[in-house]
Amino acid sequence: MAVLAAFFFGVMAVDCNRFVVRRYKCKSQILRKDGRIILLSDLHNKSFGAGNRRLFAAIEKLAPDFILIAGDMYTSQTGGETSTAKDFVCALAAKYPVFYGNGNHEQKTKLFPEQFGRMYVDYVKEIKKAGVRHLVNEKVYLPDFNIDIYGLEIGREYYGKFKKTQMETDYLERTLGKPDKGKFSVVIAHNPDYFAAYAKWGADLVVSGHIHGGLMRLPVLGGVISPSIKLFPKFDGGMFREGKSVMILGRGLGTHTLPIRIFNPGELVVLELSR
Protein backbone atom coordinates (compact mmCIF):
# COMPACT_ATOMS: atom_id res chain seq x y z
CA MET A 1 0.00 0.00 0.00
CA ALA A 2 2.82 2.38 0.87
CA VAL A 3 4.48 1.61 -2.46
CA LEU A 4 1.25 2.37 -4.33
CA ALA A 5 0.75 5.63 -2.45
CA ALA A 6 4.34 6.63 -3.17
CA PHE A 7 3.78 5.87 -6.86
CA PHE A 8 0.69 8.10 -7.08
CA PHE A 9 2.37 10.92 -5.17
CA GLY A 10 5.31 10.65 -7.56
CA VAL A 11 3.05 10.85 -10.61
CA MET A 12 1.21 13.81 -9.09
CA ALA A 13 4.44 15.65 -8.34
CA VAL A 14 5.54 15.23 -11.96
CA ASP A 15 2.19 15.98 -13.61
CA CYS A 16 1.62 19.14 -11.54
CA ASN A 17 4.87 20.54 -12.87
CA ARG A 18 4.76 19.69 -16.57
CA PHE A 19 2.57 20.36 -19.56
CA VAL A 20 2.00 18.70 -22.91
CA VAL A 21 1.01 20.12 -26.29
CA ARG A 22 -2.18 18.74 -27.83
CA ARG A 23 -3.32 19.55 -31.34
CA TYR A 24 -6.77 19.71 -32.90
CA LYS A 25 -8.13 20.64 -36.34
CA CYS A 26 -11.29 22.48 -37.31
CA LYS A 27 -12.51 23.17 -40.86
CA SER A 28 -15.08 25.66 -42.12
CA GLN A 29 -15.79 27.24 -45.49
CA ILE A 30 -16.87 30.40 -43.64
CA LEU A 31 -13.25 31.09 -42.74
CA ARG A 32 -11.43 33.51 -45.01
CA LYS A 33 -8.03 31.91 -44.47
CA ASP A 34 -6.25 29.27 -42.40
CA GLY A 35 -4.96 30.10 -38.93
CA ARG A 36 -3.33 28.69 -35.82
CA ILE A 37 -4.79 29.34 -32.38
CA ILE A 38 -3.31 28.68 -28.95
CA LEU A 39 -5.84 28.00 -26.18
CA LEU A 40 -4.86 28.60 -22.56
CA SER A 41 -6.97 28.13 -19.46
CA ASP A 42 -6.83 27.53 -15.72
CA LEU A 43 -3.26 28.63 -15.08
CA HIS A 44 -4.20 29.53 -11.48
CA ASN A 45 -0.92 31.44 -11.08
CA LYS A 46 1.18 28.39 -11.89
CA SER A 47 4.75 29.09 -13.04
CA PHE A 48 6.57 26.78 -15.41
CA GLY A 49 9.97 28.28 -14.78
CA ALA A 50 10.68 31.87 -13.78
CA GLY A 51 8.24 34.16 -15.56
CA ASN A 52 6.64 31.05 -17.09
CA ARG A 53 9.57 30.91 -19.49
CA ARG A 54 9.03 27.24 -20.42
CA LEU A 55 5.41 27.89 -21.33
CA PHE A 56 6.25 31.08 -23.20
CA ALA A 57 9.03 29.32 -25.15
CA ALA A 58 6.64 26.53 -26.18
CA ILE A 59 4.15 29.11 -27.46
CA GLU A 60 6.86 30.97 -29.37
CA LYS A 61 7.89 27.72 -31.05
CA LEU A 62 4.30 27.12 -32.17
CA ALA A 63 4.00 30.63 -33.68
CA PRO A 64 0.24 31.18 -33.31
CA ASP A 65 -1.76 33.77 -35.21
CA PHE A 66 -3.58 34.63 -32.00
CA ILE A 67 -4.21 33.35 -28.48
CA LEU A 68 -7.51 32.61 -26.74
CA ILE A 69 -7.65 32.55 -22.94
CA ALA A 70 -10.62 30.72 -21.43
CA GLY A 71 -10.36 32.06 -17.89
CA ASP A 72 -9.10 31.23 -14.40
CA MET A 73 -5.59 32.48 -14.99
CA TYR A 74 -5.42 33.42 -11.32
CA THR A 75 -7.18 32.06 -8.22
CA SER A 76 -9.86 33.87 -6.24
CA GLN A 77 -8.07 33.66 -2.92
CA THR A 78 -8.40 36.31 -0.21
CA GLY A 79 -5.06 38.08 0.01
CA GLY A 80 -3.87 36.20 -3.07
CA GLU A 81 -1.81 37.56 -5.93
CA THR A 82 -2.39 38.00 -9.63
CA SER A 83 1.10 39.04 -10.69
CA THR A 84 2.11 35.62 -12.03
CA ALA A 85 -0.88 35.53 -14.36
CA LYS A 86 -0.74 39.24 -15.16
CA ASP A 87 2.94 39.25 -16.10
CA PHE A 88 2.55 36.18 -18.30
CA VAL A 89 -0.56 37.44 -20.09
CA CYS A 90 1.01 40.86 -20.64
CA ALA A 91 4.16 39.24 -22.05
CA LEU A 92 2.02 37.26 -24.50
CA ALA A 93 0.13 40.40 -25.54
CA ALA A 94 3.42 42.11 -26.39
CA LYS A 95 3.94 39.53 -29.13
CA TYR A 96 0.53 38.15 -30.14
CA PRO A 97 -3.12 39.22 -30.34
CA VAL A 98 -4.70 37.91 -27.12
CA PHE A 99 -8.43 37.51 -26.50
CA TYR A 100 -9.45 36.81 -22.92
CA GLY A 101 -12.75 35.57 -21.48
CA ASN A 102 -13.38 35.40 -17.74
CA GLY A 103 -13.56 32.20 -15.74
CA ASN A 104 -15.44 31.78 -12.48
CA HIS A 105 -12.39 32.90 -10.48
CA GLU A 106 -12.06 36.25 -12.28
CA GLN A 107 -15.82 36.63 -12.02
CA LYS A 108 -15.82 35.97 -8.26
CA THR A 109 -13.16 38.60 -7.58
CA LYS A 110 -15.16 41.07 -9.67
CA LEU A 111 -18.44 40.44 -7.85
CA PHE A 112 -17.07 40.52 -4.30
CA PRO A 113 -14.70 43.49 -3.96
CA GLU A 114 -15.42 43.59 -0.22
CA GLN A 115 -13.54 40.28 0.00
CA PHE A 116 -10.96 40.68 -2.77
CA GLY A 117 -10.45 44.43 -2.89
CA ARG A 118 -9.13 45.78 -6.19
CA MET A 119 -7.77 42.41 -7.34
CA TYR A 120 -9.99 42.20 -10.42
CA VAL A 121 -10.04 45.91 -11.30
CA ASP A 122 -6.26 46.26 -11.16
CA TYR A 123 -5.66 43.00 -13.04
CA VAL A 124 -8.00 43.92 -15.89
CA LYS A 125 -6.56 47.43 -16.07
CA GLU A 126 -3.03 46.07 -16.51
CA ILE A 127 -3.83 43.43 -19.11
CA LYS A 128 -5.89 45.90 -21.13
CA LYS A 129 -3.04 48.39 -20.98
CA ALA A 130 -0.82 45.65 -22.45
CA GLY A 131 -3.21 45.26 -25.39
CA VAL A 132 -5.28 42.25 -24.33
CA ARG A 133 -8.84 42.24 -25.67
CA HIS A 134 -10.78 41.41 -22.52
CA LEU A 135 -14.25 40.30 -23.59
CA VAL A 136 -17.10 40.17 -21.09
CA ASN A 137 -20.31 39.33 -22.97
CA GLU A 138 -19.09 41.20 -26.01
CA LYS A 139 -17.41 40.37 -29.30
CA VAL A 140 -14.61 41.45 -31.58
CA TYR A 141 -14.37 40.84 -35.33
CA LEU A 142 -11.22 39.58 -37.06
CA PRO A 143 -11.70 40.56 -40.73
CA ASP A 144 -8.63 38.69 -42.00
CA PHE A 145 -10.19 35.40 -40.86
CA ASN A 146 -13.89 36.40 -40.95
CA ILE A 147 -14.15 35.40 -37.27
CA ASP A 148 -16.34 36.87 -34.54
CA ILE A 149 -14.82 36.11 -31.12
CA TYR A 150 -17.26 36.28 -28.21
CA GLY A 151 -16.23 36.32 -24.57
CA LEU A 152 -19.08 34.75 -22.59
CA GLU A 153 -19.49 35.26 -18.85
CA ILE A 154 -22.42 33.24 -17.48
CA GLY A 155 -24.02 33.84 -14.08
CA ARG A 156 -22.56 32.27 -10.93
CA GLU A 157 -25.68 30.12 -10.59
CA TYR A 158 -24.37 28.07 -13.51
CA TYR A 159 -21.29 27.08 -11.49
CA GLY A 160 -23.19 25.40 -8.65
CA LYS A 161 -21.95 22.13 -7.18
CA PHE A 162 -23.75 18.77 -7.17
CA LYS A 163 -26.73 19.92 -9.26
CA LYS A 164 -26.65 21.52 -12.70
CA THR A 165 -28.80 24.64 -13.15
CA GLN A 166 -30.74 24.57 -16.40
CA MET A 167 -29.95 27.43 -18.75
CA GLU A 168 -32.94 29.41 -19.99
CA THR A 169 -33.55 28.94 -23.70
CA ASP A 170 -33.05 32.62 -24.56
CA TYR A 171 -30.23 33.27 -22.07
CA LEU A 172 -27.40 33.35 -24.62
CA GLU A 173 -29.29 35.49 -27.09
CA ARG A 174 -30.06 38.00 -24.32
CA THR A 175 -26.44 37.90 -23.19
CA LEU A 176 -24.55 37.88 -26.51
CA GLY A 177 -27.14 38.85 -29.11
CA LYS A 178 -27.67 36.78 -32.25
CA PRO A 179 -24.67 35.34 -34.10
CA ASP A 180 -23.94 36.45 -37.66
CA LYS A 181 -24.33 33.33 -39.79
CA GLY A 182 -22.01 34.82 -42.39
CA LYS A 183 -19.12 34.83 -39.92
CA PHE A 184 -17.31 32.06 -38.06
CA SER A 185 -18.47 32.45 -34.46
CA VAL A 186 -15.95 31.51 -31.76
CA VAL A 187 -17.22 31.57 -28.17
CA ILE A 188 -14.81 31.66 -25.24
CA ALA A 189 -16.99 29.94 -22.63
CA HIS A 190 -15.17 28.86 -19.48
CA ASN A 191 -17.80 26.32 -18.42
CA PRO A 192 -18.18 23.45 -20.94
CA ASP A 193 -21.24 21.91 -19.29
CA TYR A 194 -23.57 24.08 -21.37
CA PHE A 195 -22.13 23.11 -24.75
CA ALA A 196 -25.57 22.05 -26.02
CA ALA A 197 -26.88 25.57 -25.32
CA TYR A 198 -23.86 27.19 -26.98
CA ALA A 199 -24.38 25.00 -30.05
CA LYS A 200 -28.09 25.74 -30.20
CA TRP A 201 -27.31 29.47 -30.03
CA GLY A 202 -25.16 29.10 -33.15
CA ALA A 203 -21.52 28.83 -32.07
CA ASP A 204 -19.27 27.34 -34.73
CA LEU A 205 -16.44 26.82 -32.24
CA VAL A 206 -16.49 26.86 -28.44
CA VAL A 207 -13.28 26.92 -26.38
CA SER A 208 -13.55 26.03 -22.71
CA GLY A 209 -11.67 25.04 -19.57
CA HIS A 210 -12.79 24.76 -15.92
CA ILE A 211 -12.75 20.95 -15.56
CA HIS A 212 -8.95 20.58 -15.15
CA GLY A 213 -9.16 17.31 -17.07
CA GLY A 214 -11.06 15.71 -14.19
CA LEU A 215 -8.03 16.00 -11.83
CA MET A 216 -7.10 12.34 -12.32
CA ARG A 217 -7.51 10.44 -15.57
CA LEU A 218 -8.16 6.71 -15.89
CA PRO A 219 -7.98 4.53 -19.02
CA VAL A 220 -11.33 4.32 -20.85
CA LEU A 221 -13.15 6.20 -18.05
CA GLY A 222 -11.31 9.50 -18.55
CA GLY A 223 -11.47 12.32 -16.00
CA VAL A 224 -12.56 11.29 -12.51
CA ILE A 225 -14.25 14.36 -11.01
CA SER A 226 -15.34 17.85 -12.06
CA PRO A 227 -15.35 21.09 -10.01
CA SER A 228 -19.13 20.63 -9.61
CA ILE A 229 -18.35 17.35 -7.80
CA LYS A 230 -19.63 15.18 -10.62
CA LEU A 231 -17.92 11.83 -11.07
CA PHE A 232 -16.64 10.96 -14.55
CA PRO A 233 -17.95 14.12 -16.24
CA LYS A 234 -19.09 13.87 -19.84
CA PHE A 235 -16.90 16.81 -20.78
CA ASP A 236 -13.43 16.32 -19.32
CA GLY A 237 -11.05 17.35 -22.10
CA GLY A 238 -10.62 17.09 -25.86
CA MET A 239 -12.83 17.73 -28.88
CA PHE A 240 -16.62 17.38 -28.80
CA ARG A 241 -19.32 17.89 -31.42
CA GLU A 242 -22.96 18.95 -31.19
CA GLY A 243 -24.63 19.30 -34.57
CA LYS A 244 -22.43 21.66 -36.60
CA SER A 245 -20.67 23.02 -33.52
CA VAL A 246 -17.27 21.96 -32.20
CA MET A 247 -15.98 22.41 -28.67
CA ILE A 248 -12.32 22.25 -27.71
CA LEU A 249 -12.04 21.70 -23.98
CA GLY A 250 -8.59 22.38 -22.57
CA ARG A 251 -7.43 20.47 -19.49
CA GLY A 252 -5.86 23.58 -18.03
CA LEU A 253 -2.39 24.26 -16.74
CA GLY A 254 -2.50 24.73 -12.98
CA THR A 255 -4.42 23.68 -9.88
CA HIS A 256 -6.23 25.26 -6.96
CA THR A 257 -7.66 24.08 -3.63
CA LEU A 258 -6.77 20.44 -4.35
CA PRO A 259 -3.33 20.49 -6.03
CA ILE A 260 -3.98 17.23 -7.86
CA ARG A 261 -3.05 16.13 -11.36
CA ILE A 262 -2.59 12.39 -11.80
CA PHE A 263 -2.01 10.99 -15.31
CA ASN A 264 -3.22 14.45 -16.26
CA PRO A 265 -0.44 16.96 -16.95
CA GLY A 266 -1.13 20.58 -17.80
CA GLU A 267 -2.11 21.20 -21.39
CA LEU A 268 -1.19 23.71 -24.07
CA VAL A 269 -3.80 23.45 -26.82
CA VAL A 270 -3.07 24.16 -30.48
CA LEU A 271 -5.99 24.48 -32.87
CA GLU A 272 -5.45 24.55 -36.62
CA LEU A 273 -8.24 26.33 -38.48
CA SER A 274 -8.61 25.68 -42.19
CA ARG A 275 -11.05 26.18 -45.03
Tab-separated table of C-alpha atoms in Angstrom:
chain	number	residue	atom	x	y	z
A	1	MET	CA	0.000	0.000	0.000
A	2	ALA	CA	2.817	2.379	0.873
A	3	VAL	CA	4.478	1.609	-2.461
A	4	LEU	CA	1.248	2.365	-4.334
A	5	ALA	CA	0.755	5.633	-2.445
A	6	ALA	CA	4.345	6.631	-3.168
A	7	PHE	CA	3.779	5.875	-6.863
A	8	PHE	CA	0.688	8.098	-7.080
A	9	PHE	CA	2.368	10.917	-5.172
A	10	GLY	CA	5.306	10.647	-7.557
A	11	VAL	CA	3.046	10.848	-10.613
A	12	MET	CA	1.207	13.812	-9.090
A	13	ALA	CA	4.442	15.649	-8.339
A	14	VAL	CA	5.537	15.229	-11.956
A	15	ASP	CA	2.188	15.982	-13.607
A	16	CYS	CA	1.617	19.136	-11.542
A	17	ASN	CA	4.870	20.539	-12.874
A	18	ARG	CA	4.760	19.695	-16.566
A	19	PHE	CA	2.571	20.362	-19.561
A	20	VAL	CA	2.001	18.697	-22.908
A	21	VAL	CA	1.009	20.115	-26.291
A	22	ARG	CA	-2.180	18.737	-27.833
A	23	ARG	CA	-3.324	19.551	-31.340
A	24	TYR	CA	-6.770	19.707	-32.903
A	25	LYS	CA	-8.129	20.641	-36.336
A	26	CYS	CA	-11.289	22.483	-37.312
A	27	LYS	CA	-12.512	23.169	-40.864
A	28	SER	CA	-15.079	25.658	-42.122
A	29	GLN	CA	-15.790	27.244	-45.488
A	30	ILE	CA	-16.874	30.397	-43.639
A	31	LEU	CA	-13.250	31.093	-42.744
A	32	ARG	CA	-11.429	33.513	-45.009
A	33	LYS	CA	-8.035	31.909	-44.468
A	34	ASP	CA	-6.248	29.272	-42.402
A	35	GLY	CA	-4.964	30.096	-38.933
A	36	ARG	CA	-3.328	28.689	-35.825
A	37	ILE	CA	-4.790	29.343	-32.377
A	38	ILE	CA	-3.308	28.681	-28.954
A	39	LEU	CA	-5.840	27.997	-26.185
A	40	LEU	CA	-4.857	28.604	-22.563
A	41	SER	CA	-6.969	28.126	-19.457
A	42	ASP	CA	-6.825	27.525	-15.719
A	43	LEU	CA	-3.262	28.629	-15.078
A	44	HIS	CA	-4.195	29.532	-11.482
A	45	ASN	CA	-0.923	31.445	-11.076
A	46	LYS	CA	1.184	28.392	-11.888
A	47	SER	CA	4.755	29.089	-13.036
A	48	PHE	CA	6.567	26.784	-15.405
A	49	GLY	CA	9.973	28.279	-14.783
A	50	ALA	CA	10.682	31.872	-13.777
A	51	GLY	CA	8.236	34.157	-15.563
A	52	ASN	CA	6.640	31.047	-17.093
A	53	ARG	CA	9.569	30.914	-19.493
A	54	ARG	CA	9.030	27.241	-20.417
A	55	LEU	CA	5.414	27.893	-21.330
A	56	PHE	CA	6.254	31.078	-23.202
A	57	ALA	CA	9.029	29.320	-25.153
A	58	ALA	CA	6.641	26.535	-26.180
A	59	ILE	CA	4.148	29.110	-27.459
A	60	GLU	CA	6.862	30.966	-29.374
A	61	LYS	CA	7.893	27.724	-31.055
A	62	LEU	CA	4.301	27.116	-32.172
A	63	ALA	CA	4.004	30.634	-33.683
A	64	PRO	CA	0.240	31.175	-33.307
A	65	ASP	CA	-1.762	33.771	-35.205
A	66	PHE	CA	-3.579	34.633	-31.997
A	67	ILE	CA	-4.213	33.345	-28.482
A	68	LEU	CA	-7.506	32.613	-26.736
A	69	ILE	CA	-7.647	32.549	-22.942
A	70	ALA	CA	-10.620	30.723	-21.426
A	71	GLY	CA	-10.359	32.063	-17.894
A	72	ASP	CA	-9.101	31.228	-14.397
A	73	MET	CA	-5.594	32.480	-14.995
A	74	TYR	CA	-5.423	33.423	-11.317
A	75	THR	CA	-7.182	32.058	-8.224
A	76	SER	CA	-9.862	33.871	-6.241
A	77	GLN	CA	-8.075	33.658	-2.915
A	78	THR	CA	-8.396	36.314	-0.207
A	79	GLY	CA	-5.057	38.084	0.012
A	80	GLY	CA	-3.873	36.197	-3.069
A	81	GLU	CA	-1.805	37.563	-5.930
A	82	THR	CA	-2.389	37.996	-9.633
A	83	SER	CA	1.100	39.043	-10.688
A	84	THR	CA	2.109	35.616	-12.032
A	85	ALA	CA	-0.879	35.526	-14.364
A	86	LYS	CA	-0.738	39.236	-15.161
A	87	ASP	CA	2.944	39.247	-16.102
A	88	PHE	CA	2.547	36.178	-18.300
A	89	VAL	CA	-0.564	37.438	-20.088
A	90	CYS	CA	1.006	40.860	-20.638
A	91	ALA	CA	4.156	39.241	-22.052
A	92	LEU	CA	2.020	37.261	-24.498
A	93	ALA	CA	0.134	40.401	-25.542
A	94	ALA	CA	3.419	42.113	-26.392
A	95	LYS	CA	3.942	39.528	-29.129
A	96	TYR	CA	0.528	38.146	-30.141
A	97	PRO	CA	-3.116	39.217	-30.340
A	98	VAL	CA	-4.695	37.915	-27.119
A	99	PHE	CA	-8.434	37.511	-26.497
A	100	TYR	CA	-9.450	36.813	-22.922
A	101	GLY	CA	-12.748	35.574	-21.479
A	102	ASN	CA	-13.383	35.402	-17.742
A	103	GLY	CA	-13.558	32.200	-15.742
A	104	ASN	CA	-15.436	31.780	-12.483
A	105	HIS	CA	-12.385	32.904	-10.479
A	106	GLU	CA	-12.064	36.245	-12.284
A	107	GLN	CA	-15.820	36.629	-12.016
A	108	LYS	CA	-15.825	35.968	-8.264
A	109	THR	CA	-13.162	38.601	-7.581
A	110	LYS	CA	-15.162	41.075	-9.667
A	111	LEU	CA	-18.439	40.443	-7.853
A	112	PHE	CA	-17.072	40.521	-4.298
A	113	PRO	CA	-14.705	43.493	-3.956
A	114	GLU	CA	-15.418	43.589	-0.224
A	115	GLN	CA	-13.544	40.280	-0.004
A	116	PHE	CA	-10.957	40.679	-2.772
A	117	GLY	CA	-10.450	44.428	-2.889
A	118	ARG	CA	-9.132	45.777	-6.195
A	119	MET	CA	-7.770	42.413	-7.343
A	120	TYR	CA	-9.987	42.204	-10.418
A	121	VAL	CA	-10.038	45.906	-11.296
A	122	ASP	CA	-6.257	46.259	-11.157
A	123	TYR	CA	-5.664	43.000	-13.041
A	124	VAL	CA	-7.995	43.919	-15.891
A	125	LYS	CA	-6.560	47.432	-16.065
A	126	GLU	CA	-3.032	46.071	-16.510
A	127	ILE	CA	-3.827	43.425	-19.111
A	128	LYS	CA	-5.893	45.905	-21.134
A	129	LYS	CA	-3.036	48.387	-20.980
A	130	ALA	CA	-0.823	45.653	-22.448
A	131	GLY	CA	-3.212	45.262	-25.392
A	132	VAL	CA	-5.284	42.252	-24.325
A	133	ARG	CA	-8.842	42.237	-25.674
A	134	HIS	CA	-10.781	41.409	-22.524
A	135	LEU	CA	-14.246	40.298	-23.595
A	136	VAL	CA	-17.102	40.174	-21.093
A	137	ASN	CA	-20.306	39.329	-22.967
A	138	GLU	CA	-19.090	41.197	-26.014
A	139	LYS	CA	-17.406	40.375	-29.296
A	140	VAL	CA	-14.609	41.453	-31.576
A	141	TYR	CA	-14.367	40.844	-35.327
A	142	LEU	CA	-11.217	39.583	-37.064
A	143	PRO	CA	-11.695	40.558	-40.734
A	144	ASP	CA	-8.632	38.686	-42.003
A	145	PHE	CA	-10.188	35.404	-40.860
A	146	ASN	CA	-13.885	36.399	-40.946
A	147	ILE	CA	-14.155	35.405	-37.270
A	148	ASP	CA	-16.335	36.870	-34.542
A	149	ILE	CA	-14.818	36.113	-31.116
A	150	TYR	CA	-17.259	36.283	-28.211
A	151	GLY	CA	-16.230	36.322	-24.568
A	152	LEU	CA	-19.077	34.749	-22.594
A	153	GLU	CA	-19.491	35.255	-18.852
A	154	ILE	CA	-22.417	33.241	-17.480
A	155	GLY	CA	-24.021	33.839	-14.079
A	156	ARG	CA	-22.564	32.271	-10.935
A	157	GLU	CA	-25.680	30.123	-10.586
A	158	TYR	CA	-24.366	28.073	-13.507
A	159	TYR	CA	-21.293	27.084	-11.490
A	160	GLY	CA	-23.189	25.397	-8.646
A	161	LYS	CA	-21.949	22.132	-7.175
A	162	PHE	CA	-23.746	18.766	-7.174
A	163	LYS	CA	-26.728	19.918	-9.261
A	164	LYS	CA	-26.652	21.525	-12.698
A	165	THR	CA	-28.798	24.643	-13.151
A	166	GLN	CA	-30.740	24.566	-16.402
A	167	MET	CA	-29.950	27.430	-18.749
A	168	GLU	CA	-32.940	29.412	-19.986
A	169	THR	CA	-33.546	28.940	-23.695
A	170	ASP	CA	-33.052	32.622	-24.560
A	171	TYR	CA	-30.227	33.271	-22.074
A	172	LEU	CA	-27.403	33.346	-24.616
A	173	GLU	CA	-29.294	35.490	-27.095
A	174	ARG	CA	-30.060	37.998	-24.322
A	175	THR	CA	-26.437	37.902	-23.191
A	176	LEU	CA	-24.552	37.884	-26.509
A	177	GLY	CA	-27.140	38.851	-29.109
A	178	LYS	CA	-27.672	36.782	-32.246
A	179	PRO	CA	-24.666	35.341	-34.100
A	180	ASP	CA	-23.939	36.453	-37.656
A	181	LYS	CA	-24.333	33.325	-39.785
A	182	GLY	CA	-22.012	34.816	-42.390
A	183	LYS	CA	-19.122	34.834	-39.916
A	184	PHE	CA	-17.309	32.059	-38.056
A	185	SER	CA	-18.467	32.454	-34.457
A	186	VAL	CA	-15.954	31.513	-31.756
A	187	VAL	CA	-17.221	31.566	-28.167
A	188	ILE	CA	-14.812	31.664	-25.240
A	189	ALA	CA	-16.989	29.936	-22.631
A	190	HIS	CA	-15.174	28.863	-19.477
A	191	ASN	CA	-17.799	26.316	-18.421
A	192	PRO	CA	-18.177	23.449	-20.940
A	193	ASP	CA	-21.244	21.912	-19.289
A	194	TYR	CA	-23.570	24.084	-21.374
A	195	PHE	CA	-22.128	23.107	-24.745
A	196	ALA	CA	-25.568	22.049	-26.022
A	197	ALA	CA	-26.882	25.568	-25.317
A	198	TYR	CA	-23.862	27.186	-26.981
A	199	ALA	CA	-24.375	24.996	-30.048
A	200	LYS	CA	-28.089	25.745	-30.204
A	201	TRP	CA	-27.311	29.474	-30.026
A	202	GLY	CA	-25.158	29.096	-33.147
A	203	ALA	CA	-21.516	28.832	-32.069
A	204	ASP	CA	-19.267	27.341	-34.728
A	205	LEU	CA	-16.444	26.818	-32.240
A	206	VAL	CA	-16.485	26.859	-28.439
A	207	VAL	CA	-13.284	26.920	-26.379
A	208	SER	CA	-13.554	26.029	-22.706
A	209	GLY	CA	-11.668	25.042	-19.566
A	210	HIS	CA	-12.792	24.762	-15.925
A	211	ILE	CA	-12.746	20.952	-15.557
A	212	HIS	CA	-8.952	20.575	-15.152
A	213	GLY	CA	-9.160	17.308	-17.072
A	214	GLY	CA	-11.055	15.712	-14.189
A	215	LEU	CA	-8.033	15.999	-11.832
A	216	MET	CA	-7.096	12.338	-12.317
A	217	ARG	CA	-7.510	10.436	-15.575
A	218	LEU	CA	-8.162	6.711	-15.891
A	219	PRO	CA	-7.976	4.532	-19.021
A	220	VAL	CA	-11.331	4.316	-20.854
A	221	LEU	CA	-13.155	6.195	-18.054
A	222	GLY	CA	-11.314	9.501	-18.550
A	223	GLY	CA	-11.473	12.318	-16.004
A	224	VAL	CA	-12.560	11.286	-12.506
A	225	ILE	CA	-14.252	14.357	-11.007
A	226	SER	CA	-15.342	17.854	-12.062
A	227	PRO	CA	-15.350	21.089	-10.012
A	228	SER	CA	-19.126	20.629	-9.607
A	229	ILE	CA	-18.353	17.352	-7.796
A	230	LYS	CA	-19.632	15.179	-10.625
A	231	LEU	CA	-17.917	11.832	-11.070
A	232	PHE	CA	-16.641	10.959	-14.548
A	233	PRO	CA	-17.951	14.118	-16.235
A	234	LYS	CA	-19.094	13.869	-19.844
A	235	PHE	CA	-16.897	16.815	-20.785
A	236	ASP	CA	-13.427	16.318	-19.324
A	237	GLY	CA	-11.055	17.352	-22.102
A	238	GLY	CA	-10.621	17.094	-25.856
A	239	MET	CA	-12.828	17.727	-28.884
A	240	PHE	CA	-16.617	17.376	-28.796
A	241	ARG	CA	-19.324	17.888	-31.422
A	242	GLU	CA	-22.956	18.946	-31.194
A	243	GLY	CA	-24.633	19.304	-34.571
A	244	LYS	CA	-22.428	21.655	-36.600
A	245	SER	CA	-20.674	23.020	-33.521
A	246	VAL	CA	-17.275	21.964	-32.200
A	247	MET	CA	-15.981	22.412	-28.666
A	248	ILE	CA	-12.316	22.253	-27.711
A	249	LEU	CA	-12.038	21.702	-23.978
A	250	GLY	CA	-8.585	22.382	-22.570
A	251	ARG	CA	-7.433	20.465	-19.494
A	252	GLY	CA	-5.863	23.576	-18.032
A	253	LEU	CA	-2.388	24.262	-16.739
A	254	GLY	CA	-2.500	24.728	-12.978
A	255	THR	CA	-4.418	23.677	-9.880
A	256	HIS	CA	-6.227	25.263	-6.958
A	257	THR	CA	-7.662	24.080	-3.625
A	258	LEU	CA	-6.774	20.443	-4.353
A	259	PRO	CA	-3.330	20.486	-6.025
A	260	ILE	CA	-3.983	17.229	-7.859
A	261	ARG	CA	-3.051	16.134	-11.358
A	262	ILE	CA	-2.589	12.387	-11.801
A	263	PHE	CA	-2.009	10.989	-15.307
A	264	ASN	CA	-3.223	14.451	-16.256
A	265	PRO	CA	-0.440	16.962	-16.952
A	266	GLY	CA	-1.126	20.582	-17.800
A	267	GLU	CA	-2.109	21.200	-21.387
A	268	LEU	CA	-1.194	23.710	-24.069
A	269	VAL	CA	-3.802	23.445	-26.825
A	270	VAL	CA	-3.068	24.161	-30.482
A	271	LEU	CA	-5.991	24.476	-32.875
A	272	GLU	CA	-5.454	24.552	-36.621
A	273	LEU	CA	-8.240	26.330	-38.478
A	274	SER	CA	-8.611	25.680	-42.193
A	275	ARG	CA	-11.048	26.180	-45.030
